[in-house]
């Protein structure tokens, strides 16, 4: 719109002409909004409120008399209040670049003054203190010209060729170098130890891997060996079972053969031995009887006499049956049976005679005297010899 002027956000609009500004200022200050300005009757100028920079490079002498080349950078601007804008506008509105030059000169003077009251060690080690003192001493002066300082940075301090700062830093450098060497040695030692630990771990892992591989290999070998032995073992077990069966069969055959040998050889041998034993006993008995007969000649004579008289005994017994009433039912067979009975009776009588004879011989052994070779039988008497003595048996009837 015609006659309406608006300042930028980092500018202050100064309107001169017409009525005077506030506080006796020759212009009105407008910031942050627009305003109608009558042409010809009013004049408008703009003052920057943005940040400005000033660099200071100054040779300063310390309290020890050592020259130092100091380089500093100041960041400043026009204050935002109306008073600061009026002060800065009255001084720098026509040539705003003069703000940096004037600020550098002001700070150079304060910097020389403050460094002159400090030692090199303080300046080097306490730069922040140096900057704070420079700001404090220049604050009031900067406010008079409408400027405020945002920051002051000491960028470099150099003693030139004197070597004072280098000499001052030598112990620290040596300590730092020593510490660096110690740190390097420790780092090297730690690296070597780490390498050794890694090598041991690798060796241990390799050993464990080798052990596991060996165990796996041994297990595989055992499995293969067992698999390879399975067939021969099965065959051996089968052969063992066959041998066991054959052995059992052979034992049974041997037992059967033993039984056969017992039946064929031992039993007949035992029977033969028993027969020989019986025969020997019988022969011994016979020999005994013969010995006894030989010892008793009368008894032998008596036995012969009895044998000789046996037909007569049978005859006498048959004679006794002559008057008996005997019925023969079966003819010739019946007669034969009767005759056989008579003979058997005669043999019985002969046995009785022998038994009596044995009893008499026993009594004779006790001292009784009997006639030798004769036995008194019922119905029989001793025959008389021609010389009047008794002879052989004769029938009483």
Short mmCIF file of C-alpha atoms in Angstrom, two decimals:
data_model
loop_
_atom_site.label_atom_id
_atom_site.label_comp_id
_atom_site.label_asym_id
_atom_site.label_seq_id
_atom_site.Cartn_x
_atom_site.Cartn_y
_atom_site.Cartn_z
CA UNK A 1 0.00 0.00 0.00
CA UNK A 2 1.27 3.44 -0.74
CA UNK A 3 3.15 4.93 2.21
CA UNK A 4 2.94 1.75 4.40
CA UNK A 5 6.39 0.45 5.40
CA UNK A 6 7.19 -2.78 7.24
CA UNK A 7 10.67 -3.63 8.68
CA UNK A 8 12.23 -7.10 8.37
CA UNK A 9 12.26 -9.41 11.40
CA UNK A 10 15.98 -8.64 12.07
CA UNK A 11 15.68 -4.91 11.39
CA UNK A 12 14.52 -1.84 13.19
CA UNK A 13 12.70 0.87 11.14
CA UNK A 14 13.77 4.39 12.02
CA UNK A 15 11.33 7.15 10.94
CA UNK A 16 12.60 10.66 11.06
CA UNK A 17 10.73 13.94 10.40
CA UNK A 18 7.62 15.26 11.98
CA UNK A 19 7.35 14.95 15.65
CA UNK A 20 10.38 13.94 17.61
CA UNK A 21 10.77 10.41 18.96
CA UNK A 22 10.37 9.28 22.47
CA UNK A 23 12.94 10.40 25.01
CA UNK A 24 14.22 13.18 22.85
CA UNK A 25 15.40 10.86 20.08
CA UNK A 26 15.58 12.32 16.57
CA UNK A 27 13.56 9.43 15.12
CA UNK A 28 10.87 6.99 15.91
CA UNK A 29 11.75 3.28 16.32
CA UNK A 30 9.41 0.67 14.85
CA UNK A 31 10.10 -3.11 15.16
CA UNK A 32 7.92 -6.09 14.47
CA UNK A 33 5.08 -4.24 12.67
CA UNK A 34 4.37 -1.81 9.83
CA UNK A 35 3.53 1.87 9.84
CA UNK A 36 2.22 4.53 7.43
CA UNK A 37 4.92 6.89 6.39
CA UNK A 38 4.04 10.09 4.54
CA UNK A 39 6.25 10.58 1.58
CA UNK A 40 8.34 13.71 1.37
CA UNK A 41 7.42 14.60 4.96
CA UNK A 42 8.90 11.52 6.57
CA UNK A 43 12.14 9.63 5.95
CA UNK A 44 12.59 5.93 6.71
CA UNK A 45 15.92 4.14 7.47
CA UNK A 46 16.59 0.56 8.62
CA UNK A 47 19.13 -0.63 11.26
CA UNK A 48 20.15 -4.31 11.32
CA UNK A 49 19.52 -6.27 14.48
CA UNK A 50 21.23 -9.45 13.22
CA UNK A 51 24.37 -11.06 14.68
CA UNK A 52 27.69 -9.50 13.74
CA UNK A 53 31.24 -10.81 14.09
CA UNK A 54 34.50 -9.11 14.86
CA UNK A 55 37.92 -10.73 14.86
CA UNK A 56 40.74 -9.48 17.06
CA UNK A 57 44.41 -10.33 16.55
CA UNK A 58 46.60 -8.60 19.08
CA UNK A 59 50.10 -8.90 20.53
CA UNK A 60 49.91 -8.72 24.28
CA UNK A 61 52.55 -8.74 26.99
CA UNK A 62 51.94 -10.83 30.10
CA UNK A 63 52.81 -9.97 33.64
CA UNK A 64 56.05 -11.95 33.13
CA UNK A 65 57.03 -9.77 30.19
CA UNK A 66 56.47 -12.48 27.60
CA UNK A 67 54.84 -11.42 24.35
CA UNK A 68 51.86 -13.45 23.24
CA UNK A 69 49.99 -13.31 19.99
CA UNK A 70 46.32 -13.69 20.85
CA UNK A 71 43.52 -14.24 18.39
CA UNK A 72 39.91 -13.87 19.52
CA UNK A 73 36.48 -13.74 17.93
CA UNK A 74 33.61 -11.60 19.28
CA UNK A 75 29.95 -12.23 18.44
CA UNK A 76 27.77 -9.14 19.07
CA UNK A 77 24.57 -7.40 17.94
CA UNK A 78 22.45 -4.33 18.53
CA UNK A 79 20.32 -4.65 21.64
CA UNK A 80 16.61 -5.35 21.18
CA UNK A 81 15.46 -2.56 23.48
CA UNK A 82 14.61 0.88 22.12
CA UNK A 83 17.41 2.63 24.00
CA UNK A 84 20.04 0.33 22.51
CA UNK A 85 18.56 0.80 19.04
CA UNK A 86 18.58 4.59 19.44
CA UNK A 87 22.20 4.56 20.69
CA UNK A 88 23.36 2.28 17.87
CA UNK A 89 21.30 4.18 15.28
CA UNK A 90 22.78 7.50 16.19
CA UNK A 91 26.33 6.06 15.94
CA UNK A 92 26.25 3.50 13.14
CA UNK A 93 23.15 4.15 11.02
CA UNK A 94 25.05 5.87 8.25
CA UNK A 95 27.89 3.27 8.29
CA UNK A 96 26.85 0.08 9.97
CA UNK A 97 30.15 -1.70 9.15
CA UNK A 98 31.83 0.52 11.71
CA UNK A 99 30.21 -1.60 14.43
CA UNK A 100 32.63 -4.49 13.81
CA UNK A 101 35.67 -2.25 13.58
CA UNK A 102 34.84 -0.34 16.72
CA UNK A 103 33.97 -3.51 18.63
CA UNK A 104 37.33 -5.08 17.66
CA UNK A 105 39.25 -2.05 18.83
CA UNK A 106 37.37 -1.94 22.11
CA UNK A 107 38.01 -5.61 22.82
CA UNK A 108 41.65 -5.37 21.74
CA UNK A 109 42.26 -2.71 24.38
CA UNK A 110 40.51 -4.69 27.10
CA UNK A 111 42.31 -7.88 26.02
CA UNK A 112 45.75 -6.24 26.33
CA UNK A 113 44.83 -4.85 29.70
CA UNK A 114 43.64 -8.15 31.14
CA UNK A 115 46.48 -10.27 29.67
CA UNK A 116 48.97 -7.79 31.15
CA UNK A 117 47.70 -8.73 34.60
CA UNK A 118 48.01 -12.52 34.08
CA UNK A 119 50.82 -15.05 33.68
CA UNK A 120 51.34 -17.30 30.71
CA UNK A 121 50.32 -20.32 32.74
CA UNK A 122 47.05 -18.64 33.76
CA UNK A 123 46.34 -17.47 30.23
CA UNK A 124 47.03 -20.93 28.77
CA UNK A 125 45.27 -22.93 31.40
CA UNK A 126 42.41 -20.50 32.15
CA UNK A 127 41.20 -19.23 28.82
CA UNK A 128 37.60 -19.19 29.93
CA UNK A 129 38.55 -16.96 32.85
CA UNK A 130 40.31 -14.59 30.44
CA UNK A 131 37.24 -14.37 28.20
CA UNK A 132 34.91 -13.80 31.14
CA UNK A 133 37.07 -10.92 32.46
CA UNK A 134 37.24 -9.30 29.01
CA UNK A 135 33.46 -9.48 28.70
CA UNK A 136 32.90 -8.04 32.15
CA UNK A 137 35.20 -5.08 31.55
CA UNK A 138 33.74 -4.30 28.09
CA UNK A 139 30.06 -4.79 28.90
CA UNK A 140 29.40 -1.28 30.17
CA UNK A 141 31.29 0.34 27.32
CA UNK A 142 29.49 -1.76 24.72
CA UNK A 143 26.13 -0.90 26.26
CA UNK A 144 26.84 2.81 25.79
CA UNK A 145 27.05 2.34 22.02
CA UNK A 146 23.93 0.12 21.98
CA UNK A 147 25.72 -3.22 21.44
CA UNK A 148 25.62 -6.44 23.44
CA UNK A 149 28.19 -9.24 23.24
CA UNK A 150 26.85 -12.76 22.95
CA UNK A 151 30.24 -14.54 23.19
CA UNK A 152 33.98 -14.09 23.23
CA UNK A 153 36.22 -17.00 22.15
CA UNK A 154 40.03 -17.05 22.50
CA UNK A 155 40.99 -19.04 19.42
CA UNK A 156 44.78 -19.13 19.73
CA UNK A 157 47.65 -18.06 21.97
CA UNK A 158 51.16 -18.13 20.50
CA UNK A 159 54.45 -17.03 22.08
CA UNK A 160 56.29 -16.87 18.78
CA UNK A 161 59.94 -17.95 18.92
CA UNK A 162 60.40 -17.73 22.65
CA UNK A 163 59.36 -21.36 23.19
CA UNK A 164 57.97 -20.60 26.63
CA UNK A 165 54.70 -22.40 26.06
CA UNK A 166 56.53 -25.40 24.58
CA UNK A 167 58.90 -25.50 27.56
CA UNK A 168 55.96 -25.16 29.92
CA UNK A 169 54.20 -28.01 28.22
CA UNK A 170 57.32 -30.23 28.07
CA UNK A 171 56.71 -31.97 31.43
CA UNK A 172 53.15 -32.45 30.53
CA UNK A 173 54.17 -33.74 27.13
CA UNK A 174 56.65 -36.11 28.76
CA UNK A 175 54.03 -37.28 31.20
CA UNK A 176 51.55 -37.63 28.45
CA UNK A 177 54.09 -39.47 26.32
CA UNK A 178 54.95 -41.68 29.27
CA UNK A 179 51.32 -42.33 29.91
CA UNK A 180 50.84 -42.92 26.22
CA UNK A 181 53.74 -45.38 26.20
CA UNK A 182 52.38 -47.11 29.30
CA UNK A 183 48.97 -47.19 27.75
CA UNK A 184 50.50 -48.51 24.54
CA UNK A 185 52.45 -51.15 26.46
CA UNK A 186 49.37 -52.11 28.40
CA UNK A 187 47.42 -52.20 25.20
CA UNK A 188 50.14 -54.33 23.61
CA UNK A 189 50.24 -56.63 26.63
CA UNK A 190 46.47 -56.86 26.63
CA UNK A 191 46.58 -57.56 22.92
CA UNK A 192 49.23 -60.28 23.40
CA UNK A 193 47.28 -61.78 26.29
CA UNK A 194 44.13 -61.65 24.22
CA UNK A 195 45.99 -63.34 21.38
CA UNK A 196 47.34 -65.98 23.77
CA UNK A 197 43.89 -66.53 25.24
CA UNK A 198 42.48 -66.75 21.75
CA UNK A 199 45.24 -69.20 20.79
CA UNK A 200 44.58 -71.30 23.92
CA UNK A 201 40.87 -71.22 23.24
CA UNK A 202 41.49 -72.21 19.67
CA UNK A 203 43.83 -75.01 20.76
CA UNK A 204 41.30 -76.17 23.37
CA UNK A 205 38.55 -76.08 20.78
CA UNK A 206 40.77 -77.99 18.35
CA UNK A 207 41.57 -80.53 21.09
CA UNK A 208 37.92 -80.98 21.99
CA UNK A 209 37.06 -81.23 18.30
CA UNK A 210 39.77 -83.86 17.83
CA UNK A 211 38.51 -85.78 20.89
CA UNK A 212 34.93 -85.68 19.64
CA UNK A 213 36.05 -86.73 16.17
CA UNK A 214 38.12 -89.56 17.68
CA UNK A 215 35.15 -90.68 19.78
CA UNK A 216 32.89 -90.56 16.75
CA UNK A 217 35.48 -92.45 14.71
CA UNK A 218 35.90 -95.06 17.47
CA UNK A 219 32.14 -95.44 17.73
CA UNK A 220 31.86 -95.85 13.97
CA UNK A 221 34.71 -98.39 14.02
CA UNK A 222 33.02 -100.32 16.85
CA UNK A 223 29.74 -100.30 14.96
CA UNK A 224 31.47 -101.47 11.79
CA UNK A 225 33.37 -104.14 13.73
CA UNK A 226 30.16 -105.34 15.38
CA UNK A 227 28.43 -105.36 12.02
CA UNK A 228 31.36 -107.26 10.50
CA UNK A 229 31.35 -109.75 13.40
CA UNK A 230 27.58 -110.24 13.37
CA UNK A 231 27.70 -112.78 10.55
CA UNK A 232 30.61 -114.87 11.91
CA UNK A 233 29.17 -114.70 15.41
CA UNK A 234 25.80 -115.92 14.19
CA UNK A 235 27.52 -118.69 12.25
CA UNK A 236 29.65 -119.58 15.29
CA UNK A 237 26.54 -119.67 17.49
CA UNK A 238 24.84 -121.91 14.94
CA UNK A 239 27.88 -124.20 14.79
CA UNK A 240 28.01 -124.19 18.59
CA UNK A 241 24.37 -125.24 18.75
CA UNK A 242 25.05 -127.96 16.14
CA UNK A 243 28.07 -129.17 18.14
CA UNK A 244 26.00 -129.14 21.31
CA UNK A 245 23.30 -131.18 19.60
CA UNK A 246 25.92 -133.57 18.20
CA UNK A 247 27.54 -133.84 21.62
CA UNK A 248 24.20 -134.61 23.23
CA UNK A 249 23.50 -137.17 20.53
CA UNK A 250 26.95 -138.71 21.05
CA UNK A 251 26.38 -138.82 24.81
CA UNK A 252 23.06 -140.54 24.30
CA UNK A 253 24.69 -142.97 21.84
CA UNK A 254 27.46 -143.63 24.38
CA UNK A 255 24.88 -144.23 27.10
CA UNK A 256 22.97 -146.56 24.80
CA UNK A 257 26.19 -148.36 23.88
CA UNK A 258 27.08 -148.59 27.57
CA UNK A 259 23.70 -150.10 28.28
CA UNK A 260 24.19 -152.48 25.37
CA UNK A 261 27.65 -153.46 26.67
CA UNK A 262 26.17 -153.97 30.13
CA UNK A 263 23.43 -156.14 28.66
CA UNK A 264 25.76 -157.99 26.29
CA UNK A 265 28.93 -158.37 28.37
CA UNK A 266 28.56 -157.27 32.00
CA UNK A 267 25.30 -159.05 32.75
CA UNK A 268 26.40 -162.32 31.10
CA UNK A 269 29.76 -161.97 32.83
CA UNK A 270 28.03 -161.41 36.15
CA UNK A 271 25.76 -164.38 35.46
CA UNK A 272 28.77 -166.49 34.50
CA UNK A 273 30.60 -165.30 37.62
CA UNK A 274 27.56 -166.15 39.73
CA UNK A 275 27.36 -169.55 38.04
CA UNK A 276 31.04 -170.14 38.64
CA UNK A 277 30.60 -168.98 42.21
CA UNK A 278 27.69 -171.38 42.69
CA UNK A 279 29.64 -174.16 41.06
CA UNK A 280 32.62 -173.35 43.22
CA UNK A 281 30.42 -173.39 46.32
CA UNK A 282 28.86 -176.67 45.18
CA UNK A 283 32.27 -178.09 44.38
CA UNK A 284 33.55 -176.94 47.74
CA UNK A 285 30.57 -178.55 49.38
CA UNK A 286 31.19 -181.70 47.40
CA UNK A 287 34.80 -181.65 48.39
CA UNK A 288 33.76 -181.12 51.97
CA UNK A 289 31.37 -184.04 51.77
CA UNK A 290 34.02 -186.14 50.14
CA UNK A 291 36.45 -185.15 52.85
CA UNK A 292 33.96 -186.00 55.51
CA UNK A 293 33.20 -189.29 53.75
CA UNK A 294 36.86 -190.05 53.48
CA UNK A 295 37.19 -189.31 57.17
CA UNK A 296 34.36 -191.67 58.01
CA UNK A 297 34.85 -194.91 56.10
CA UNK A 298 32.05 -196.59 58.01
CA UNK A 299 29.60 -194.00 56.83
CA UNK A 300 30.58 -194.59 53.24
CA UNK A 301 30.15 -198.30 53.77
CA UNK A 302 26.77 -197.63 55.33
CA UNK A 303 25.71 -195.47 52.38
CA UNK A 304 26.71 -198.24 50.03
CA UNK A 305 24.86 -200.78 52.17
CA UNK A 306 21.77 -198.58 52.19
CA UNK A 307 21.96 -198.21 48.48
CA UNK A 308 22.33 -201.96 48.16
CA UNK A 309 19.37 -202.57 50.49
CA UNK A 310 17.09 -199.98 48.77
CA UNK A 311 15.55 -202.60 46.42
CA UNK A 312 14.91 -204.86 49.40
CA UNK A 313 13.23 -201.99 51.26
CA UNK A 314 11.03 -201.30 48.31
CA UNK A 315 10.29 -204.94 47.95
CA UNK A 316 9.30 -205.26 51.62
CA UNK A 317 7.10 -202.22 51.30
CA UNK A 318 5.46 -203.71 48.28
CA UNK A 319 5.05 -206.93 50.16
CA UNK A 320 3.14 -205.05 52.74
CA UNK A 321 0.69 -204.05 50.07
CA UNK A 322 0.11 -207.62 49.03
CA UNK A 323 -2.67 -208.19 51.51
CA UNK A 324 -4.09 -204.70 51.17
CA UNK A 325 -7.28 -203.96 49.31
CA UNK A 326 -6.13 -201.60 46.60
CA UNK A 327 -8.35 -200.50 43.76
CA UNK A 328 -6.54 -199.54 40.55
CA UNK A 329 -8.77 -197.24 38.52
CA UNK A 330 -6.61 -196.40 35.55
CA UNK A 331 -5.07 -199.72 34.61
CA UNK A 332 -1.45 -199.86 33.74
CA UNK A 333 -0.97 -196.14 34.42
CA UNK A 334 -2.32 -196.60 37.88
CA UNK A 335 0.07 -199.45 38.56
CA UNK A 336 2.91 -197.32 37.34
CA UNK A 337 1.93 -194.56 39.70
CA UNK A 338 1.83 -197.00 42.61
CA UNK A 339 5.26 -198.31 41.71
CA UNK A 340 6.58 -194.81 41.45
CA UNK A 341 5.10 -194.03 44.82
CA UNK A 342 6.83 -197.06 46.32
CA UNK A 343 10.16 -195.97 44.89
CA UNK A 344 9.62 -192.45 46.23
CA UNK A 345 8.75 -193.90 49.61
CA UNK A 346 11.93 -195.90 49.53
CA UNK A 347 13.95 -192.79 48.76
CA UNK A 348 12.23 -190.98 51.62
CA UNK A 349 13.12 -193.80 53.93
CA UNK A 350 16.70 -193.61 52.70
CA UNK A 351 16.84 -189.89 53.49
CA UNK A 352 15.44 -190.53 56.95
CA UNK A 353 18.07 -193.18 57.53
CA UNK A 354 20.81 -190.74 56.52
CA UNK A 355 19.43 -188.10 58.89
CA UNK A 356 19.28 -190.56 61.76
CA UNK A 357 22.77 -191.63 60.93
CA UNK A 358 23.97 -188.07 61.13
CA UNK A 359 22.33 -187.68 64.55
CA UNK A 360 23.88 -190.87 65.84
CA UNK A 361 27.26 -189.76 64.61
CA UNK A 362 26.84 -186.57 66.59
CA UNK A 363 26.00 -188.58 69.71
CA UNK A 364 28.93 -190.78 69.04
CA UNK A 365 31.11 -187.76 69.04
CA UNK A 366 29.90 -187.13 72.63
CA UNK A 367 31.13 -190.50 73.83
CA UNK A 368 28.26 -192.93 72.98
CA UNK A 369 29.43 -196.09 71.28
CA UNK A 370 27.27 -197.49 68.44
CA UNK A 371 27.98 -200.26 66.02
CA UNK A 372 29.70 -198.90 62.95
CA UNK A 373 27.91 -199.17 59.59
CA UNK A 374 24.54 -200.57 60.84
CA UNK A 375 21.19 -199.00 61.55
CA UNK A 376 18.28 -200.62 63.24
CA UNK A 377 15.17 -200.20 61.08
CA UNK A 378 11.67 -201.25 61.94
CA UNK A 379 10.88 -204.65 60.40
CA UNK A 380 14.55 -205.34 59.70
CA UNK A 381 17.23 -207.23 61.64
CA UNK A 382 20.92 -207.75 61.18
CA UNK A 383 21.66 -210.95 59.26
CA UNK A 384 23.84 -213.46 60.79
CA UNK A 385 27.04 -214.42 59.11
CA UNK A 386 28.15 -217.95 58.68
CA UNK A 387 30.24 -217.57 61.77
CA UNK A 388 27.22 -216.79 63.87
CA UNK A 389 27.64 -212.94 63.87
CA UNK A 390 25.07 -210.45 62.68
CA UNK A 391 25.13 -209.72 59.05
CA UNK A 392 23.20 -207.33 56.81
CA UNK A 393 19.60 -206.27 57.31
CA UNK A 394 16.89 -208.87 57.10
CA UNK A 395 13.17 -208.61 57.21
CA UNK A 396 11.43 -209.48 60.48
CA UNK A 397 8.48 -210.92 58.67
#
